[in-house]
Coordinates of C-alpha atoms in Angstrom, one line a residue:
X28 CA -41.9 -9.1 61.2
X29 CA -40.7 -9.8 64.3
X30 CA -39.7 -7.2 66.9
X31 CA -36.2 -8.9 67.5
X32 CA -35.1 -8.0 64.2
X33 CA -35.3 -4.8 62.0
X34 CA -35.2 -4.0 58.2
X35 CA -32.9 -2.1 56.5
X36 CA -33.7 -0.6 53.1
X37 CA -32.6 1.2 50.2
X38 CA -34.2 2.5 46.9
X39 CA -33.2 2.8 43.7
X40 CA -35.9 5.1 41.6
X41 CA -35.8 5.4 37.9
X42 CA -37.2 8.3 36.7
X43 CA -38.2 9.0 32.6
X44 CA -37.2 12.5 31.9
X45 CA -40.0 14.4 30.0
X46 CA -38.0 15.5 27.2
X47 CA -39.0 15.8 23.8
X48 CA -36.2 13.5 22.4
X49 CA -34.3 10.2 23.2
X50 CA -30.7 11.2 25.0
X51 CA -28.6 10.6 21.8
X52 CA -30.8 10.9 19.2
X53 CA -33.8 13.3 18.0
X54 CA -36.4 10.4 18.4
X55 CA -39.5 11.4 19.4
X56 CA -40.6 10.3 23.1
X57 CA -44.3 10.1 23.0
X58 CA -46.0 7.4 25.0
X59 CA -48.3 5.5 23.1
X60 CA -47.3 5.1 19.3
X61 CA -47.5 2.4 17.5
X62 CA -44.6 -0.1 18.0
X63 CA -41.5 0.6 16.3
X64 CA -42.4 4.2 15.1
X65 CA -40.0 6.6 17.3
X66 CA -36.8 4.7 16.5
X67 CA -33.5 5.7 14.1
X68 CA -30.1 4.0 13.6
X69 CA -28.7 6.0 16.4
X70 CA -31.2 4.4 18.9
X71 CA -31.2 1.1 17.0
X72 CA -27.7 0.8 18.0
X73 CA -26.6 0.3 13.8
X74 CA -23.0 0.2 13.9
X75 CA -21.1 4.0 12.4
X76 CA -23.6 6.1 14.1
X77 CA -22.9 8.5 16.8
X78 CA -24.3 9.8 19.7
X79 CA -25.4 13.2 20.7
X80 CA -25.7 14.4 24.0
X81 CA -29.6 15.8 24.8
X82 CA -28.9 19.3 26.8
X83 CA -32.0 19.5 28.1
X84 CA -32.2 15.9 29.7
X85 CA -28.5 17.1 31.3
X86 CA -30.7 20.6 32.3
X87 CA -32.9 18.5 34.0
X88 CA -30.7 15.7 36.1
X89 CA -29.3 18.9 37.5
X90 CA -32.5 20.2 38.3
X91 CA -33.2 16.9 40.1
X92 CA -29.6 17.2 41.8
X93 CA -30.5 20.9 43.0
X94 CA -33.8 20.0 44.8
X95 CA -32.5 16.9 46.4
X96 CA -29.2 18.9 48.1
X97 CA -26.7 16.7 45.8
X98 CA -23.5 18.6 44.8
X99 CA -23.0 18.7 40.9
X100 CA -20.2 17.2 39.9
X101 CA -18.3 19.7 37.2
X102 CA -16.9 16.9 35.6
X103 CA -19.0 13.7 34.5
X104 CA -18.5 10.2 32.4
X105 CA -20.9 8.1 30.1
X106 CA -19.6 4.1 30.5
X107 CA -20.8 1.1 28.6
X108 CA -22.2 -1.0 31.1
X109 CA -22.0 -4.2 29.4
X110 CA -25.2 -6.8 29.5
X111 CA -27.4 -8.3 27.7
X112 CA -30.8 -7.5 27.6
X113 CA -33.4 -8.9 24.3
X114 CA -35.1 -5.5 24.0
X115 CA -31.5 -3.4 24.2
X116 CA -29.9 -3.4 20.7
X117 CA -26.5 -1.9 21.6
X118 CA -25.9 -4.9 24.3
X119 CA -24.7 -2.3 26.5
X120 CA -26.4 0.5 28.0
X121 CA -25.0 3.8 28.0
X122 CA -25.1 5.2 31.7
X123 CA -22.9 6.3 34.0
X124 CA -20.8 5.0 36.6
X125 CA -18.0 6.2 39.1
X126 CA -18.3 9.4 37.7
X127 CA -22.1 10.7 38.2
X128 CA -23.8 14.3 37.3
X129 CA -25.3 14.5 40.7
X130 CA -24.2 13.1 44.2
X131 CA -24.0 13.5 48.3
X132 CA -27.5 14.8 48.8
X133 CA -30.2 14.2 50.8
X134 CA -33.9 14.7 52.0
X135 CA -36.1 15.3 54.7
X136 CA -39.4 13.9 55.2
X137 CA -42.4 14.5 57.5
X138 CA -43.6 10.6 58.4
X139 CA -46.5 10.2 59.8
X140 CA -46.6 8.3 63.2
X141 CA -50.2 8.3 64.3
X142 CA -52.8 10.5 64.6
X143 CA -52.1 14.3 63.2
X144 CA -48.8 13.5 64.3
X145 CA -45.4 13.2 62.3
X146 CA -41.3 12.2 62.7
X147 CA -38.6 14.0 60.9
X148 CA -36.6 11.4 59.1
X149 CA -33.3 12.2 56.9
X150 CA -32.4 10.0 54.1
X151 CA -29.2 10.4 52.2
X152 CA -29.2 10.4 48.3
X153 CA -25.9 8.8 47.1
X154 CA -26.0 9.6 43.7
X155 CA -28.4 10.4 40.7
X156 CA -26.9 9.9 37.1
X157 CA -27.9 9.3 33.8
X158 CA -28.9 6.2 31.3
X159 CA -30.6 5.2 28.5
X160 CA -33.9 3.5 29.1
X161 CA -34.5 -0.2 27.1
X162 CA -37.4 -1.4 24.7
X163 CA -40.0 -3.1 25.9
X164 CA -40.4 -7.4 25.4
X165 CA -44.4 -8.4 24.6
X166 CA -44.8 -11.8 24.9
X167 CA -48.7 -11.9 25.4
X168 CA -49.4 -11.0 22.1
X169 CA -47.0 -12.8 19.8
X170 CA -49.6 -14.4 17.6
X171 CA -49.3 -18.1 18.8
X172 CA -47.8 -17.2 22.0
X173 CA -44.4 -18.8 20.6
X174 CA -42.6 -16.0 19.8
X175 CA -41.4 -12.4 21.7
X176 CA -42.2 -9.2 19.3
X177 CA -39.8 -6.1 20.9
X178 CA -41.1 -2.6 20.6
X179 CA -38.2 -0.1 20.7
X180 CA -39.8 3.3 20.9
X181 CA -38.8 3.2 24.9
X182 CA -34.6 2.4 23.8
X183 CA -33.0 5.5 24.4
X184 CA -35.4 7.5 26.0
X185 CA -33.3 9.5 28.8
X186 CA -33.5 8.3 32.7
X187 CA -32.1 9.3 35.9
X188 CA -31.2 6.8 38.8
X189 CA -31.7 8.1 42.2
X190 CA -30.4 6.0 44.4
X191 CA -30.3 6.4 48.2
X192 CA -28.4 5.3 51.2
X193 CA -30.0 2.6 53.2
X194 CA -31.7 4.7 56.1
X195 CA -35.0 3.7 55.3
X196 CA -36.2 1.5 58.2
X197 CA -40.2 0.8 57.7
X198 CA -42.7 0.0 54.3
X199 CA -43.9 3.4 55.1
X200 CA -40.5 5.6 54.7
X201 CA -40.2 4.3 51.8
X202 CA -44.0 5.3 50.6
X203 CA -43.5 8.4 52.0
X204 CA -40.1 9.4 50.5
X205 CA -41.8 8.0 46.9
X206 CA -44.6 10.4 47.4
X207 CA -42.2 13.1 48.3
X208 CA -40.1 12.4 45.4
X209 CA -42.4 12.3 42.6
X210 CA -44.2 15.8 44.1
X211 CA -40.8 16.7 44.0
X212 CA -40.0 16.2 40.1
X213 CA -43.7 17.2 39.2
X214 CA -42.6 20.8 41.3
X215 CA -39.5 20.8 38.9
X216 CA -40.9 19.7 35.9
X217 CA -39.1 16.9 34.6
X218 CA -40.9 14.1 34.4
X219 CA -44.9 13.4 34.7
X220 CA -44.1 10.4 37.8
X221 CA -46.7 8.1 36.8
X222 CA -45.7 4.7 37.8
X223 CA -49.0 2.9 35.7
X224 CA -46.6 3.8 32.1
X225 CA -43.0 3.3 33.7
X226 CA -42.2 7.2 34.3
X227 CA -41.4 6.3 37.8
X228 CA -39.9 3.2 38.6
X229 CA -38.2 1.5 42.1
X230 CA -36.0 -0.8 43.1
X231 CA -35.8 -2.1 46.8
X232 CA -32.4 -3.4 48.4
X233 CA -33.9 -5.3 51.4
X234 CA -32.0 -7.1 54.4
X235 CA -32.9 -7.8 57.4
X236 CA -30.7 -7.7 60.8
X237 CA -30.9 -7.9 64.4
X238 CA -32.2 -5.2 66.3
X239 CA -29.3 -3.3 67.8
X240 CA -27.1 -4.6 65.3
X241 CA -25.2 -2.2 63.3
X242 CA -23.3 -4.7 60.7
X243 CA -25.9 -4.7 57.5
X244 CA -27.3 -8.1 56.4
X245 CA -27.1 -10.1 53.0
X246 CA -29.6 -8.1 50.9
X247 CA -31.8 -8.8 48.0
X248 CA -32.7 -6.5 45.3
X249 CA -36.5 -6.1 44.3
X250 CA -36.8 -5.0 40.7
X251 CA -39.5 -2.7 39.2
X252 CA -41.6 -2.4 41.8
X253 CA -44.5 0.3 40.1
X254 CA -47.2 1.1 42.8
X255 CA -46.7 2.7 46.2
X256 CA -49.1 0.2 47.8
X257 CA -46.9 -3.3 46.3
X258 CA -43.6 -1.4 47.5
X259 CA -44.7 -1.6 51.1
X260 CA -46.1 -5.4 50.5
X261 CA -43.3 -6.9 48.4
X262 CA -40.6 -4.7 51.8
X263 CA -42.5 -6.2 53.6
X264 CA -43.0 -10.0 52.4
X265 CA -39.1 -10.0 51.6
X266 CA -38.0 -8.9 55.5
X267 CA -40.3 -11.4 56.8
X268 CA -38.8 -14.2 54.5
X269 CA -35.4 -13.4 55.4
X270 CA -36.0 -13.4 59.1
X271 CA -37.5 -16.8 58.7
X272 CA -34.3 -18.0 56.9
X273 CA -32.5 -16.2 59.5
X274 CA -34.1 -18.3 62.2
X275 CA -33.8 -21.5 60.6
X276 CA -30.4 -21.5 60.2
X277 CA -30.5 -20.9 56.4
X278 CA -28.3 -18.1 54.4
X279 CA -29.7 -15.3 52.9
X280 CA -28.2 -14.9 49.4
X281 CA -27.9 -11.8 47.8
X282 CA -29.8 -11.8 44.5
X283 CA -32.5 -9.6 42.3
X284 CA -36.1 -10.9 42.9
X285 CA -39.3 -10.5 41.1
X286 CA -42.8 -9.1 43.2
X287 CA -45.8 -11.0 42.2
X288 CA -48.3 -8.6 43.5
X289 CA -51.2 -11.4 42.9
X290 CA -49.4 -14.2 45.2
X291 CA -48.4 -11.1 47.2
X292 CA -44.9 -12.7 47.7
X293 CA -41.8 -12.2 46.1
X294 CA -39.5 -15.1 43.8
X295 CA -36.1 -15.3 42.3
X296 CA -35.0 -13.8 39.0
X297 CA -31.1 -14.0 38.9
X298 CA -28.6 -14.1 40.9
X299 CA -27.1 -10.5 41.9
X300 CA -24.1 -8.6 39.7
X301 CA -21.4 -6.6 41.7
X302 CA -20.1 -4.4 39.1
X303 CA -17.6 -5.9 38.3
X304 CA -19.4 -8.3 36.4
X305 CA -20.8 -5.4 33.8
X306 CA -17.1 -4.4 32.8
X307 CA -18.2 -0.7 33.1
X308 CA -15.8 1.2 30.6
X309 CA -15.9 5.0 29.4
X310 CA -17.9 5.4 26.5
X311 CA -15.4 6.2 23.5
X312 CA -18.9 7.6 21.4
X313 CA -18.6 10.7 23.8
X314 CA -16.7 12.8 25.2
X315 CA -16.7 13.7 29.1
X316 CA -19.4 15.9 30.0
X317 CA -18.5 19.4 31.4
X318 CA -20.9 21.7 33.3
X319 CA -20.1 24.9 34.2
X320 CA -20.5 26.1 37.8
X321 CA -22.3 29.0 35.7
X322 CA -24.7 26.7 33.9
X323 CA -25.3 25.2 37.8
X324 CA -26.5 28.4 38.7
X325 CA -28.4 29.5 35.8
X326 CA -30.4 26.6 36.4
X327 CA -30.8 26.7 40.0
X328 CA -32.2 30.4 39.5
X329 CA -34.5 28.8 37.1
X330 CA -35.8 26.2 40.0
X331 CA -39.8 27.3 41.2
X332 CA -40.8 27.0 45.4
X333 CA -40.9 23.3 46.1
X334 CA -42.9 21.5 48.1
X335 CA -41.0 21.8 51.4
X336 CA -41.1 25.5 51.2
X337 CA -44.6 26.0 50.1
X338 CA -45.7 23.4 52.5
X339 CA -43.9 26.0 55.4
X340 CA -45.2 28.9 54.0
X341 CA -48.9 27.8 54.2
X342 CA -48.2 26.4 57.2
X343 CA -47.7 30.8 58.3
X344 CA -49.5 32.6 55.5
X345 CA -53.0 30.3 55.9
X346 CA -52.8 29.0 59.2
X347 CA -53.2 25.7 57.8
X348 CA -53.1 22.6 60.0
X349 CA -50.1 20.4 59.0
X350 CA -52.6 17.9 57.4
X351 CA -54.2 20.3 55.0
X352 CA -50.5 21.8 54.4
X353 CA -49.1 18.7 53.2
X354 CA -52.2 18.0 50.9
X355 CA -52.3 20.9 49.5
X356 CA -48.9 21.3 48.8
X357 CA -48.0 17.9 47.8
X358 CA -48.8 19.0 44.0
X359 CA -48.1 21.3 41.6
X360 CA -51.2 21.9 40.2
X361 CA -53.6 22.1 43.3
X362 CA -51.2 24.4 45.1
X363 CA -51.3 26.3 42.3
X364 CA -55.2 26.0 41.7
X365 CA -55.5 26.9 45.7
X366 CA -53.9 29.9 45.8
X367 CA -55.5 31.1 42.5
X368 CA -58.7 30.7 44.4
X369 CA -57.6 32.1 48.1
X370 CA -56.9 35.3 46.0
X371 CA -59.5 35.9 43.9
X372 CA -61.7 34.7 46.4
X373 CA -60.3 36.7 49.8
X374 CA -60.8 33.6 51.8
X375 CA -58.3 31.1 52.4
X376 CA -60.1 29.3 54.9
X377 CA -63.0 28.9 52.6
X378 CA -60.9 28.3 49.8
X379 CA -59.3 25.4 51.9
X380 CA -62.4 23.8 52.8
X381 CA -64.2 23.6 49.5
X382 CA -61.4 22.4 47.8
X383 CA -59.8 20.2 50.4
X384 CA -63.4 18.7 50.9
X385 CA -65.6 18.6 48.3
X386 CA -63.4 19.3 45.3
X387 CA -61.2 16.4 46.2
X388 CA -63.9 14.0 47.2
X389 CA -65.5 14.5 43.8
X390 CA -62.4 14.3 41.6
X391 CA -60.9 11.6 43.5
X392 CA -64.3 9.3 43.4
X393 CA -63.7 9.6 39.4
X394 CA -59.9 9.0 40.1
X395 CA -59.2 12.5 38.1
X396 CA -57.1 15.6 38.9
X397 CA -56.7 18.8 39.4
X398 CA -56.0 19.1 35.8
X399 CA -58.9 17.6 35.2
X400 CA -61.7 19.5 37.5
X401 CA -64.8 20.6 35.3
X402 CA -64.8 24.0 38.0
X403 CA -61.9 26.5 37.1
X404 CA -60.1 28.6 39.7
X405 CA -62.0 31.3 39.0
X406 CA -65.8 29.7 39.4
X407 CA -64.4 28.7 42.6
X408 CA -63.5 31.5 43.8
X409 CA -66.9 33.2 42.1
X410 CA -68.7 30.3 44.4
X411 CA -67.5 31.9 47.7
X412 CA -68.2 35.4 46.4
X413 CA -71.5 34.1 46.5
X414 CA -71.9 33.1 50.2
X415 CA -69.8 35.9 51.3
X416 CA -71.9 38.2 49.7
X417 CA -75.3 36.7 51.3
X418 CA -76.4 35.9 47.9
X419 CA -76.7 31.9 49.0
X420 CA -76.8 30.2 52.3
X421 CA -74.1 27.6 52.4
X422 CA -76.8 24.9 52.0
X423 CA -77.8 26.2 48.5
X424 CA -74.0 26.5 48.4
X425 CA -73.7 22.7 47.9
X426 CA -76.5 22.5 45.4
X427 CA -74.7 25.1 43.4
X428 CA -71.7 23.1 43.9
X429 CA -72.8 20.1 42.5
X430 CA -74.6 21.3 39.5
X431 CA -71.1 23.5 38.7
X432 CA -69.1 19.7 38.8
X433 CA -71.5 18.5 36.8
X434 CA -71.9 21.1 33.8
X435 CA -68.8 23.3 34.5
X436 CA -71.3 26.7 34.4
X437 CA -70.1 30.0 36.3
X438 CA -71.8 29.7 40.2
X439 CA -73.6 32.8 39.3
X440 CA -75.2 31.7 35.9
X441 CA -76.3 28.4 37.9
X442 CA -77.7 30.3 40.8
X443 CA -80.0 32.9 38.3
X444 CA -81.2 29.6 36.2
X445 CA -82.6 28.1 39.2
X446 CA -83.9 31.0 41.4
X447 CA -81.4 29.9 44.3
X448 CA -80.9 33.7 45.2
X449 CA -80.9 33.9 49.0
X450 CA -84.4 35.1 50.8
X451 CA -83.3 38.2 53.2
X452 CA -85.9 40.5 53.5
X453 CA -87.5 40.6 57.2
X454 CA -90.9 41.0 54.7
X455 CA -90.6 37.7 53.0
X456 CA -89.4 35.9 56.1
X457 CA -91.1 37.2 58.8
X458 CA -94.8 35.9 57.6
X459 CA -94.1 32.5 56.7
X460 CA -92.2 32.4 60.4
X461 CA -95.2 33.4 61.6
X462 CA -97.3 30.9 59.7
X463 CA -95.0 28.1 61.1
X464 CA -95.5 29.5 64.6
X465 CA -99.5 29.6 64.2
X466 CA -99.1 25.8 62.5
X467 CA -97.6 24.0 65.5
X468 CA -99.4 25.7 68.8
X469 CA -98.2 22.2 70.6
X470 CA -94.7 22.7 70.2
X471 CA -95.0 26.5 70.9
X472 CA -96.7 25.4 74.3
X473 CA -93.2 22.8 75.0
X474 CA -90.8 25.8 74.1
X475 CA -92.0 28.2 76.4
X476 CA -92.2 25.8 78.5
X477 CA -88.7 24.9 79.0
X478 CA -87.9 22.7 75.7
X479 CA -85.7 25.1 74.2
X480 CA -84.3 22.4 71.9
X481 CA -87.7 22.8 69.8
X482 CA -86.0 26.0 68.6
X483 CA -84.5 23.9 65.8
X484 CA -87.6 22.1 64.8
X485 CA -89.1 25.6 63.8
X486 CA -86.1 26.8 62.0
X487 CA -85.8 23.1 60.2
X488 CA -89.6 24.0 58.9
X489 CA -88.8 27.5 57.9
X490 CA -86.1 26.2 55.7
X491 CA -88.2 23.3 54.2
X492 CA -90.6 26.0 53.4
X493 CA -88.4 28.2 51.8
X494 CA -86.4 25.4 50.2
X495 CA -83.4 26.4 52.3
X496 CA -83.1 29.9 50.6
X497 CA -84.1 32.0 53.6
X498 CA -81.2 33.6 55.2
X499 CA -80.3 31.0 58.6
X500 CA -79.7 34.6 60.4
X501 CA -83.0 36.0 59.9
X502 CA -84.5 33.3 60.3
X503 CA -83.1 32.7 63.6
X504 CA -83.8 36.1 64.5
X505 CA -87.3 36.5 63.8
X506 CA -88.4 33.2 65.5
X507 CA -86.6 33.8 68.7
X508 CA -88.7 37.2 69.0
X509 CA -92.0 35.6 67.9
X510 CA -91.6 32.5 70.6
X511 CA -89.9 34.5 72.7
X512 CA -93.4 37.0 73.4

């Protein structure tokens, strides 16, 4: 995109709500079973059922409203919004509309801009409220390919809508608040965020205007976009095509398109609703939901340290870098598995670097995580005991390393197997420094006589000798007073 013009963005993220049960019904909502099986009148939309309210998915929205600064509205609607959809059987959906659990919040976000480097941006959340999810259409495996089968298990399941004002201005704002907001509702809780099964779900509102400008262009809506890395291509596709029809004379027409991440290019669906056109109504199944400013504040006591706040208190209590901060605290379950670690361990910034480094490398090359790692907190932390201790160079330390990833066995257990116990006795060293001395008169002759970069050629043979279990100290030690004479 040019530099004459500039984008101007807005998302809308659904998020699945990791209850137990649909939002009206006592479903189940497991991902996975067979087709059809977690279903019931109530979520089949028979007609002479009722609905019923799901506390806990309301527990939850609030939660979401609390972290993300919105103000909880005491006093909140369900409304019909009317449309039809194959895989919907009510031919409405039960959501919400001018009356919302959660709005007027915001949040902040560290982008980066280059190198170790980052810009505050602020991005305004307008609203968050609460809807039914729908089925789920299969059409690639209907037999002779000329027929739709619906699975309904997904109809009901609860959702919030977070949708934000548009102050995004760049592909990667918008990454960065997703990856914000997912850490976000892992932190609380509420919902797993995996985009691959449709836990976390974006719209894009896209337009494009000149720079300068402050009147807001014709927009198009991107629907279901499900990957951080097709958000920024399908943003950034769509600006560029606008601008083109921008230049050409041509008009921009507001509508809902459709990425297809293998053209890499996005195409229409349907034209766009106002809502207007889904003759929202209150739903006359239930009545008006009230909350309590005292069930507000129960669950805000209830809310854990989120990411913001642990990311600033590592920032003080490790002395990490910003970089290692934001990693570290960007999830749960490795800030969690971190500290557990720096505790038991009494080093933080060994702690830091084995996980940040080789932990992550090796659970990331097998695409797993933290959850996941075959080494617990506690052999971790049992792993730097052992260097701290003396009891293995940080070479061996690697070795160890490795064999714990692969067989999950206690660094101590590992080391004793395998003999990898650290050589430091001057009586065990000191001879075969000696023998290596004797070995290589030649390069004894160059030290002394100025090559003092030899120095590392005789340590490098010590250690082959010992297989890298001689302490790098006394080692170091010894030969400087034996070439040193």
């Amino acid at each position: 995109m040019s530099t004459d013009f500039e984008m101007v963005i807005g998302l809308e993220v659904h998020v699945q709500l990791q209850t137990k049960s649909k939002l009206f019904c006592g479903c189940s909502t497991s991902f996975g079973s067979e087709p059809n099986a977690n279903t019931c009148p109530v979520c089949l939309g028979m007609p002479g059922v009722l609905p019923v309210l799901n506390r806990t998915a309301v527990d939850y929205a609030i939660r979401a409203g609390l972290a993300l600064n919105c103000q909880i509205r005491n006093y909140s609607v369900f409304s019909r919004k009317n449309y039809f959809y194959p895989d919907l059987p009510f031919g409405y959906q039960i959501s919400q509309f001018d009356l919302p659990v959660c709005e007027h919040g915001h949040i902040d976000l560290e982008v980066p801009t280059g190198e170790g480097e980052f810009a505050e941006k602020h991005i305004g959340i307008t609203r968050i409220h609460m809807e039914i999810d729908a089925g789920k259409s299969l059409h690639d495996s209907a037999g002779d390919g000329n027929a739709s089968l619906i699975d309904l298990n997904r109809a009901g399941v609860p959702l919030i809508e977070i949708v934000t004002e548009p102050d995004f201005r760049t592909p990667a704002e918008t990454t960065e608040y997703l990856r914000t907001l997912r850490s976000i509702i892992r932190y609380l809780g509420i919902s797993d965020g995996n985009m691959q099964e449709g836990s976390m779900r974006c719209d894009a509102n896209v337009s494009v205007r000149p720079r300068g400008s402050d009147k807001l262009g014709t927009r198009a809506e991107i629907k279901n976009v499900n990957s951080f890395k097709f958000i920024e291509k399908a943003i950034l596709y769509e600006a560029s095509r606008q601008e083109a029809l921008i230049r050409d004379g041509k008009e921009v027409v507001q509508e809902t398109r459709l990425f297809d991440s293998n053209a890499g290019v996005t195409r229409s669906m349907r034209s766009k609703e106002e809502a207007h056109d889904y003759r929202y109504f209150p739903e006359p199944d239930l009545m008006p939901l009230q909350i309590s400013d005292k069930w507000i504040s129960d669950v805000r006591e209830s809310l854990p340290e989120l990411p913001v706040a642990k990311r600033e208190r590592f920032l003080k209590e490790y002395g990490h870098t910003q970089e290692e901060a934001g990693v570290l605290s960007g999830d749960r379950a490795l800030a969690e598995y971190f500290e557990d670690v720096a505790k038991h361990s009494g080093d933080a910034r060994g702690s830091t670097n084995w996980i940040k480094n080789e932990l992550m490398r090796e659970l990331s090359n097998e695409g797993h995580s933290i959850e996941e790692s075959p080494i617990s907190a506690k052999d971790m932390a049992g792993l730097l005991a052992l260097i701290k201790d003396g009891t293995i160079s940080g070479k061996i330390a690697k070795d160890v390393f490795a064999e714990m990833y692969k067989t999950s066995k206690a660094p101590d257990v590992i080391v004793e197997e395998k003999g990898l116990k650290q050589i430091a006795d001057d009586s065990s060293i000191r001879p075969i420094c000696e023998e290596i001395v004797a070995a290589n008169p030649g390069q004894v002759e160059q030290y002394r006589g100025g090559k003092q970069a030899l120095f590392g050629f005789f340590v490098g043979q010590v250690m082959k000798q010992t297989k890298g279990k001689a302490n790098p100290k006394m080692v170091n030690e010894i030969l400087k007073e034996l070439l040193d004479q």
